[in-house]
XYZ file of C-alpha atoms in Angstrom:
444
model
C 9.678 -15.100 37.774
C 9.142 -16.795 34.406
C 5.642 -16.782 32.984
C 4.125 -19.909 31.453
C 3.993 -18.954 27.717
C 0.513 -20.468 27.273
C -1.066 -19.240 30.507
C -3.739 -16.544 30.971
C -1.017 -14.360 32.521
C 1.050 -14.672 29.324
C -2.007 -13.797 27.226
C -2.565 -10.703 29.345
C 1.097 -9.717 29.032
C 0.962 -10.180 25.274
C -2.178 -8.072 24.902
C -0.623 -5.291 26.984
C 2.603 -5.373 24.954
C 0.626 -5.385 21.690
C -1.317 -2.286 22.750
C 1.968 -0.535 23.558
C 3.376 -1.470 20.149
C 0.271 -0.211 18.390
C 0.431 3.147 20.174
C 4.201 3.694 19.829
C 5.045 2.012 16.525
C 2.103 2.626 14.217
C 2.193 6.457 14.192
C 5.762 6.415 12.811
C 4.965 3.720 10.239
C 1.805 5.553 9.207
C 3.645 8.867 8.834
C 6.091 7.279 6.379
C 3.383 5.488 4.384
C 1.125 8.568 4.421
C 3.789 10.704 2.766
C 4.680 7.901 0.339
C 1.088 7.800 -0.844
C 0.830 11.590 -1.045
C 4.056 11.845 -3.055
C 3.174 9.084 -5.499
C -0.403 10.270 -6.136
C -0.185 14.075 -5.936
C 0.674 14.041 -9.628
C -3.013 13.208 -10.262
C -3.967 16.687 -9.075
C -1.451 18.196 -11.495
C -2.712 16.195 -14.508
C -4.585 18.948 -16.362
C -2.061 21.612 -15.307
C 0.879 19.596 -16.648
C -1.011 19.237 -19.897
C -1.586 23.006 -20.120
C 1.797 24.193 -18.809
C 4.299 21.707 -20.267
C 2.301 19.869 -22.939
C 1.972 16.394 -21.367
C -0.834 14.487 -23.131
C -3.360 12.217 -21.415
C -1.598 9.049 -22.629
C 1.822 10.438 -21.680
C 0.480 11.276 -18.249
C -0.830 7.729 -17.817
C 2.516 6.301 -18.899
C 4.469 8.632 -16.603
C 2.146 7.998 -13.662
C 2.507 4.262 -14.161
C 6.239 4.127 -14.902
C 6.828 4.891 -11.221
C 5.618 1.364 -10.500
C 7.951 -0.272 -13.048
C 11.158 0.835 -11.332
C 9.503 0.285 -7.952
C 8.659 -3.306 -8.913
C 12.097 -3.999 -10.433
C 13.869 -3.120 -7.177
C 11.279 -4.374 -4.691
C 12.839 -7.743 -3.840
C 16.498 -6.537 -3.846
C 15.505 -3.612 -1.630
C 13.763 -5.918 0.820
C 16.769 -8.240 1.014
C 19.023 -5.264 1.797
C 16.521 -4.170 4.443
C 16.697 -7.574 6.111
C 20.475 -7.208 6.328
C 20.740 -3.608 7.610
C 17.434 -3.259 9.467
C 14.076 -1.547 8.830
C 14.877 1.719 10.663
C 17.856 2.724 8.553
C 16.287 1.483 5.338
C 12.962 3.304 5.771
C 14.847 6.504 6.686
C 17.019 6.183 3.543
C 13.952 5.546 1.403
C 12.094 8.581 2.773
C 15.030 10.977 2.370
C 15.745 10.011 -1.238
C 12.140 9.840 -2.427
C 11.355 13.136 -0.676
C 14.187 14.844 -2.562
C 13.036 13.374 -5.878
C 9.414 14.284 -5.198
C 10.475 17.898 -4.625
C 12.476 17.723 -7.873
C 9.211 17.068 -9.751
C 8.806 20.850 -9.714
C 11.427 20.961 -12.498
C 9.424 18.873 -15.011
C 9.723 20.492 -18.466
C 8.077 17.930 -20.738
C 7.254 14.266 -21.249
C 10.804 12.869 -20.973
C 11.713 14.727 -17.782
C 8.340 13.622 -16.393
C 9.080 9.983 -17.254
C 12.607 10.172 -15.796
C 11.626 11.723 -12.463
C 8.715 9.328 -11.994
C 11.028 6.394 -12.795
C 13.652 7.547 -10.263
C 10.953 8.229 -7.682
C 9.859 4.594 -7.977
C 13.455 3.440 -7.559
C 13.828 5.519 -4.399
C 10.601 4.291 -2.810
C 11.117 0.598 -3.662
C 10.934 -1.649 -0.631
C 8.976 0.679 1.661
C 5.705 -1.212 1.793
C 7.154 -4.746 2.131
C 9.427 -3.375 4.860
C 6.358 -2.152 6.736
C 4.690 -5.553 6.226
C 7.862 -7.298 7.372
C 7.778 -5.222 10.561
C 4.232 -6.461 11.147
C 5.524 -10.058 11.022
C 8.290 -9.172 13.521
C 6.099 -7.330 16.018
C 2.588 -8.804 15.861
C 1.068 -12.277 16.151
C -1.071 -13.731 13.374
C -4.136 -13.085 15.546
C -3.581 -9.325 15.260
C -2.104 -8.984 11.776
C -5.237 -8.332 9.683
C -6.222 -5.609 12.146
C -2.712 -4.090 12.193
C -2.458 -4.127 8.392
C -5.860 -2.432 8.312
C -4.438 0.298 10.558
C -1.390 0.615 8.289
C -3.739 1.179 5.359
C -5.219 4.128 7.203
C -2.183 6.030 5.918
C -3.171 5.939 2.227
C -6.889 6.279 2.937
C -6.330 9.359 5.103
C -3.913 10.584 2.429
C -6.802 10.413 -0.043
C -9.040 12.381 2.319
C -6.479 14.954 3.462
C -3.822 14.821 0.753
C -6.064 15.763 -2.172
C -7.550 18.876 -0.516
C -4.116 19.804 0.883
C -2.502 19.388 -2.532
C -5.314 21.371 -4.092
C -4.788 24.150 -1.539
C -1.036 24.238 -2.280
C -1.817 24.500 -5.972
C -3.788 27.650 -5.213
C -0.344 29.257 -4.652
C -0.150 29.535 -8.447
C 2.120 32.402 -9.571
C 3.591 32.967 -6.070
C 7.311 33.779 -6.533
C 6.878 32.972 -10.212
C 6.094 29.283 -9.664
C 3.100 27.302 -10.855
C 0.821 25.879 -8.171
C 1.819 22.312 -9.012
C 5.471 23.254 -8.485
C 4.707 24.500 -4.981
C 2.822 21.285 -4.250
C 5.723 19.036 -5.291
C 8.298 21.148 -3.441
C 6.508 21.454 -0.096
C 5.285 17.873 0.075
C 8.738 16.550 -0.857
C 10.398 18.554 1.925
C 7.872 17.269 4.484
C 8.728 13.703 3.434
C 12.413 14.343 4.129
C 11.502 15.488 7.640
C 9.609 12.201 8.127
C 12.791 10.348 7.144
C 14.658 12.123 9.935
C 11.853 11.195 12.374
C 12.129 7.523 11.388
C 15.902 7.504 11.901
C 15.643 8.766 15.469
C 12.357 7.195 16.599
C 11.694 3.784 15.017
C 12.801 0.642 16.901
C 13.463 -2.267 14.565
C 12.484 -5.175 16.828
C 10.747 -5.483 20.192
C 14.174 -5.969 21.826
C 15.177 -2.479 20.627
C 12.156 -0.707 22.133
C 13.052 1.109 25.342
C 9.355 1.500 26.151
C 8.879 -2.283 26.489
C 9.952 -4.395 29.442
C 12.134 -7.405 28.683
C 9.150 -9.702 29.357
C 6.911 -7.726 26.978
C 9.582 -7.694 24.270
C 10.151 -11.414 24.671
C 6.520 -12.414 24.349
C 5.939 -10.112 21.356
C 8.875 -11.710 19.536
C 7.888 -15.243 20.495
C 4.286 -14.932 19.371
C 5.154 -12.991 16.217
C 7.729 -15.457 14.879
C 6.206 -18.678 16.193
C 7.943 -21.977 15.605
C 10.232 -22.723 12.735
C 11.233 -19.176 11.876
C 14.938 -19.906 12.011
C 14.735 -22.377 9.124
C 13.441 -19.567 6.935
C 16.178 -17.045 7.727
C 18.165 -17.634 4.549
C 17.084 -17.591 0.908
C 19.355 -20.411 -0.283
C 17.255 -23.554 -0.244
C 14.096 -21.502 0.356
C 13.571 -19.864 -3.063
C 10.448 -21.885 -3.740
C 9.075 -20.972 -0.325
C 9.573 -17.288 -1.092
C 8.414 -17.083 -4.704
C 6.901 -20.224 -6.209
C 4.307 -21.653 -3.866
C 0.910 -21.753 -5.660
C -0.913 -19.741 -2.998
C 1.712 -16.960 -3.229
C 1.404 -16.795 -7.021
C -2.403 -16.663 -6.919
C -2.471 -14.067 -4.128
C -0.072 -11.995 -6.237
C -2.296 -12.281 -9.324
C -5.437 -11.230 -7.445
C -3.459 -8.395 -5.887
C -2.339 -7.368 -9.392
C -5.967 -7.028 -10.509
C -6.845 -5.170 -7.316
C -4.023 -2.685 -7.892
C -5.003 -2.043 -11.530
C -8.385 -1.017 -10.143
C -7.051 0.823 -7.102
C -4.323 2.872 -8.766
C -6.342 3.442 -11.927
C -9.124 5.063 -9.896
C -6.826 7.055 -7.615
C -4.711 8.530 -10.421
C -7.703 9.451 -12.561
C -10.304 10.435 -9.980
C -9.494 14.188 -10.052
C -9.996 14.266 -13.833
C -13.198 12.206 -13.494
C -14.466 14.679 -10.890
C -13.501 17.636 -13.098
C -15.360 16.019 -16.000
C -18.450 15.919 -13.759
C -18.438 19.746 -13.801
C -16.583 20.335 -10.527
C -14.227 23.308 -10.894
C -11.295 24.785 -8.936
C -8.221 22.876 -7.727
C -9.211 22.900 -4.055
C -12.818 21.819 -4.697
C -11.694 19.055 -7.087
C -9.257 17.829 -4.431
C -11.943 17.993 -1.756
C -14.476 16.004 -3.788
C -11.811 13.502 -4.889
C -10.943 13.026 -1.231
C -14.389 11.515 -0.653
C -12.996 8.271 -2.065
C -10.694 8.193 0.945
C -13.699 8.106 3.250
C -14.848 4.895 1.585
C -11.324 3.484 1.674
C -11.009 4.283 5.394
C -14.296 2.555 6.144
C -13.042 -0.467 4.195
C -9.725 -0.938 5.998
C -11.402 -0.539 9.401
C -14.589 -2.502 8.749
C -13.338 -5.480 6.734
C -10.928 -6.763 9.447
C -13.853 -6.661 11.895
C -16.010 -8.629 9.441
C -13.094 -11.021 8.921
C -12.829 -11.763 12.651
C -16.505 -12.776 12.663
C -16.691 -14.286 9.182
C -13.441 -16.219 9.522
C -12.867 -17.172 5.879
C -10.357 -14.712 4.391
C -10.358 -16.211 0.907
C -14.149 -16.252 0.499
C -14.297 -12.673 1.741
C -11.720 -11.639 -0.913
C -14.042 -13.058 -3.593
C -17.116 -11.361 -2.144
C -15.383 -7.976 -2.087
C -14.205 -8.378 -5.703
C -17.766 -9.160 -6.781
C -19.083 -6.140 -4.879
C -16.529 -3.923 -6.664
C -17.682 -5.200 -10.066
C -21.330 -4.559 -9.249
C -20.636 -1.048 -7.956
C -18.602 -0.140 -11.054
C -21.349 -1.489 -13.324
C -23.938 0.704 -11.586
C -21.574 3.678 -12.034
C -21.411 3.054 -15.803
C -25.206 2.865 -16.008
C -25.788 6.002 -13.910
C -26.089 9.523 -15.338
C -26.135 11.439 -12.048
C -22.775 13.043 -11.092
C -23.649 12.980 -7.386
C -24.534 9.274 -7.534
C -21.384 8.489 -9.506
C -19.137 10.218 -6.946
C -20.923 8.294 -4.166
C -20.469 5.011 -6.046
C -16.723 5.573 -6.382
C -16.513 6.131 -2.623
C -18.492 2.915 -2.049
C -16.285 0.955 -4.459
C -13.238 2.045 -2.472
C -14.698 0.336 0.607
C -14.316 -2.961 -1.240
C -11.079 -2.210 -3.128
C -9.150 -1.030 -0.052
C -10.944 -3.320 2.386
C -9.561 -6.342 0.529
C -5.941 -5.317 1.124
C -5.523 -6.450 4.772
C -6.866 -9.864 3.750
C -4.199 -10.423 1.065
C -1.394 -9.783 3.505
C -2.958 -11.793 6.306
C -3.219 -14.857 4.030
C 0.456 -14.485 3.071
C 1.884 -13.599 6.509
C 0.307 -16.638 8.140
C 2.407 -18.908 5.933
C 5.922 -17.387 5.918
C 8.442 -15.847 8.312
C 12.021 -14.583 8.571
C 13.932 -13.724 5.398
C 11.447 -15.768 3.367
C 8.735 -13.382 4.580
C 10.817 -10.366 3.542
C 11.375 -11.813 0.059
C 7.924 -13.382 -0.380
C 5.990 -10.282 0.690
C 8.197 -8.198 -1.612
C 7.438 -10.601 -4.480
C 3.673 -10.246 -3.953
C 4.008 -6.478 -3.797
C 6.164 -6.507 -6.944
C 3.407 -8.202 -8.929
C 0.887 -5.750 -7.478
C 3.093 -2.841 -8.509
C 2.806 -3.959 -12.119
C -0.882 -3.268 -11.648
C 0.133 0.189 -10.509
C 1.698 0.676 -13.940
C -1.071 -0.979 -15.935
C -3.940 0.796 -14.135
C -3.163 4.439 -15.056
C -2.002 3.398 -18.524
C -5.172 1.385 -19.218
C -7.352 4.231 -17.942
C -5.411 6.648 -20.180
C -5.871 4.462 -23.254
C -9.603 4.110 -22.634
C -9.972 7.859 -22.057
C -8.036 8.642 -25.249
C -10.242 6.231 -27.210
C -13.545 7.507 -25.821
C -12.798 11.056 -24.704
C -14.460 10.203 -21.400
C -12.401 9.890 -18.159
C -15.203 7.828 -16.568
C -14.896 5.105 -19.238
C -12.005 3.685 -17.197
C -14.613 2.072 -14.940
C -14.899 -0.677 -17.583
C -11.325 -1.601 -16.612
C -12.495 -1.848 -12.988
C -15.331 -4.205 -13.971
C -13.019 -6.502 -15.971
C -10.374 -6.712 -13.230
C -12.925 -7.316 -10.474
C -14.535 -10.172 -12.405
C -11.035 -11.632 -12.868
C -10.515 -11.480 -9.090
C -13.775 -13.354 -8.523
C -12.732 -16.103 -10.950
C -9.339 -16.537 -9.253
C -10.789 -16.865 -5.752
C -11.682 -20.607 -5.967
C -8.124 -21.313 -7.164
C -6.762 -19.430 -4.155
C -9.013 -21.405 -1.803
C -7.691 -24.708 -3.187
C -4.069 -23.512 -3.022
C -4.438 -22.377 0.604
C -5.992 -25.695 1.596
C -3.114 -27.570 -0.045
C -0.547 -25.308 1.608
C -2.047 -25.764 5.067
C -2.351 -29.527 4.608
C 1.314 -29.765 3.611
C 2.400 -27.682 6.620
C 0.235 -29.539 9.138
C 2.188 -31.718 11.580
C 2.022 -35.447 10.945
C 0.311 -37.256 13.838
C 2.629 -39.534 15.792
C 1.344 -43.040 16.304
C 1.115 -44.088 19.948
């Protein structure tokens, strides 16, 4: 018997189907994103060892760490368009297998140019992963649930910060085993694990609710209906929709704020182990363990902020508040002289930096669907990835100029203030977007 799509029974069916999707789908998505984050950031643990073993300077390290994001950004939109054609399952599996192999190949770094080349190719291989995950959110989950789901997706990198740094540090303790440096063991083992995740994705990830054998036809139908909403078909081709994918003011401003957020985010993540080491923490495992404390703050952020958002209601204002809180926290860090307080402040700042991320994507997802969503989300992520390049490089330049790894927090302050200043522009752009999309009342 058909269920009225707006009845309490339909709401109950949708909630049940959503819970099933969360339990069955998210672990696979999180496994892929977890390893992506581990493989792109584990180089931070190797920073001082690469300098000692193969002569990579601080500035060269910053350039090599950031160049990953250049190739990633260059191929982000093309990769997402291919994904829309062949399907998320096959594309995520391909991405994981190739980036896992290249991550393992990082063990063969011999100097600056091989470091640059492997990081560049690693970015090419991973391009499209995150927007594909965000696209899957638009296919599976209604707007009501998206901020929460994106927050869950961000558990992958936050847990990677908590677990990945100590794990990488422990692998680096294998130094001299079979004649390999510890950092070589770290790259090799973590790259091979990523390839296994690619195999898991190939055999286990359904692309749409209709493909999930663990959903009934009614559950699959209501998930698809409430995820896509009305009007999705008109956005299933790029021709005639280029402006809707790339040039709407709210998309551009979201992308710019995301750029500043990622300069802060990636700059901290890639330099935190050296900051911790500069605070007189010694030993690869202990440095990784202390650096992982930032992941605790990040985890709190991605879980807490969506809850605050559901009660607060105004995504854009909350983005501005979190940017201001980041600036204040970084300023206190600069003024502090206590290593323990400084480590705590970095963890607190990550609550705000990571907690903002579900809000960006919720603002964007609410206003696009279909192929336009695949392209538009990839465009936003592309701009953010430029921040991934600029962050480590800016931190490296500041450290070279001052000799102090912690001086990079001035970059955090500047970017956070920029995010605050852009927030009113985003609020106006969102209001204009929603007014333009609102249905015109029909005269009686």
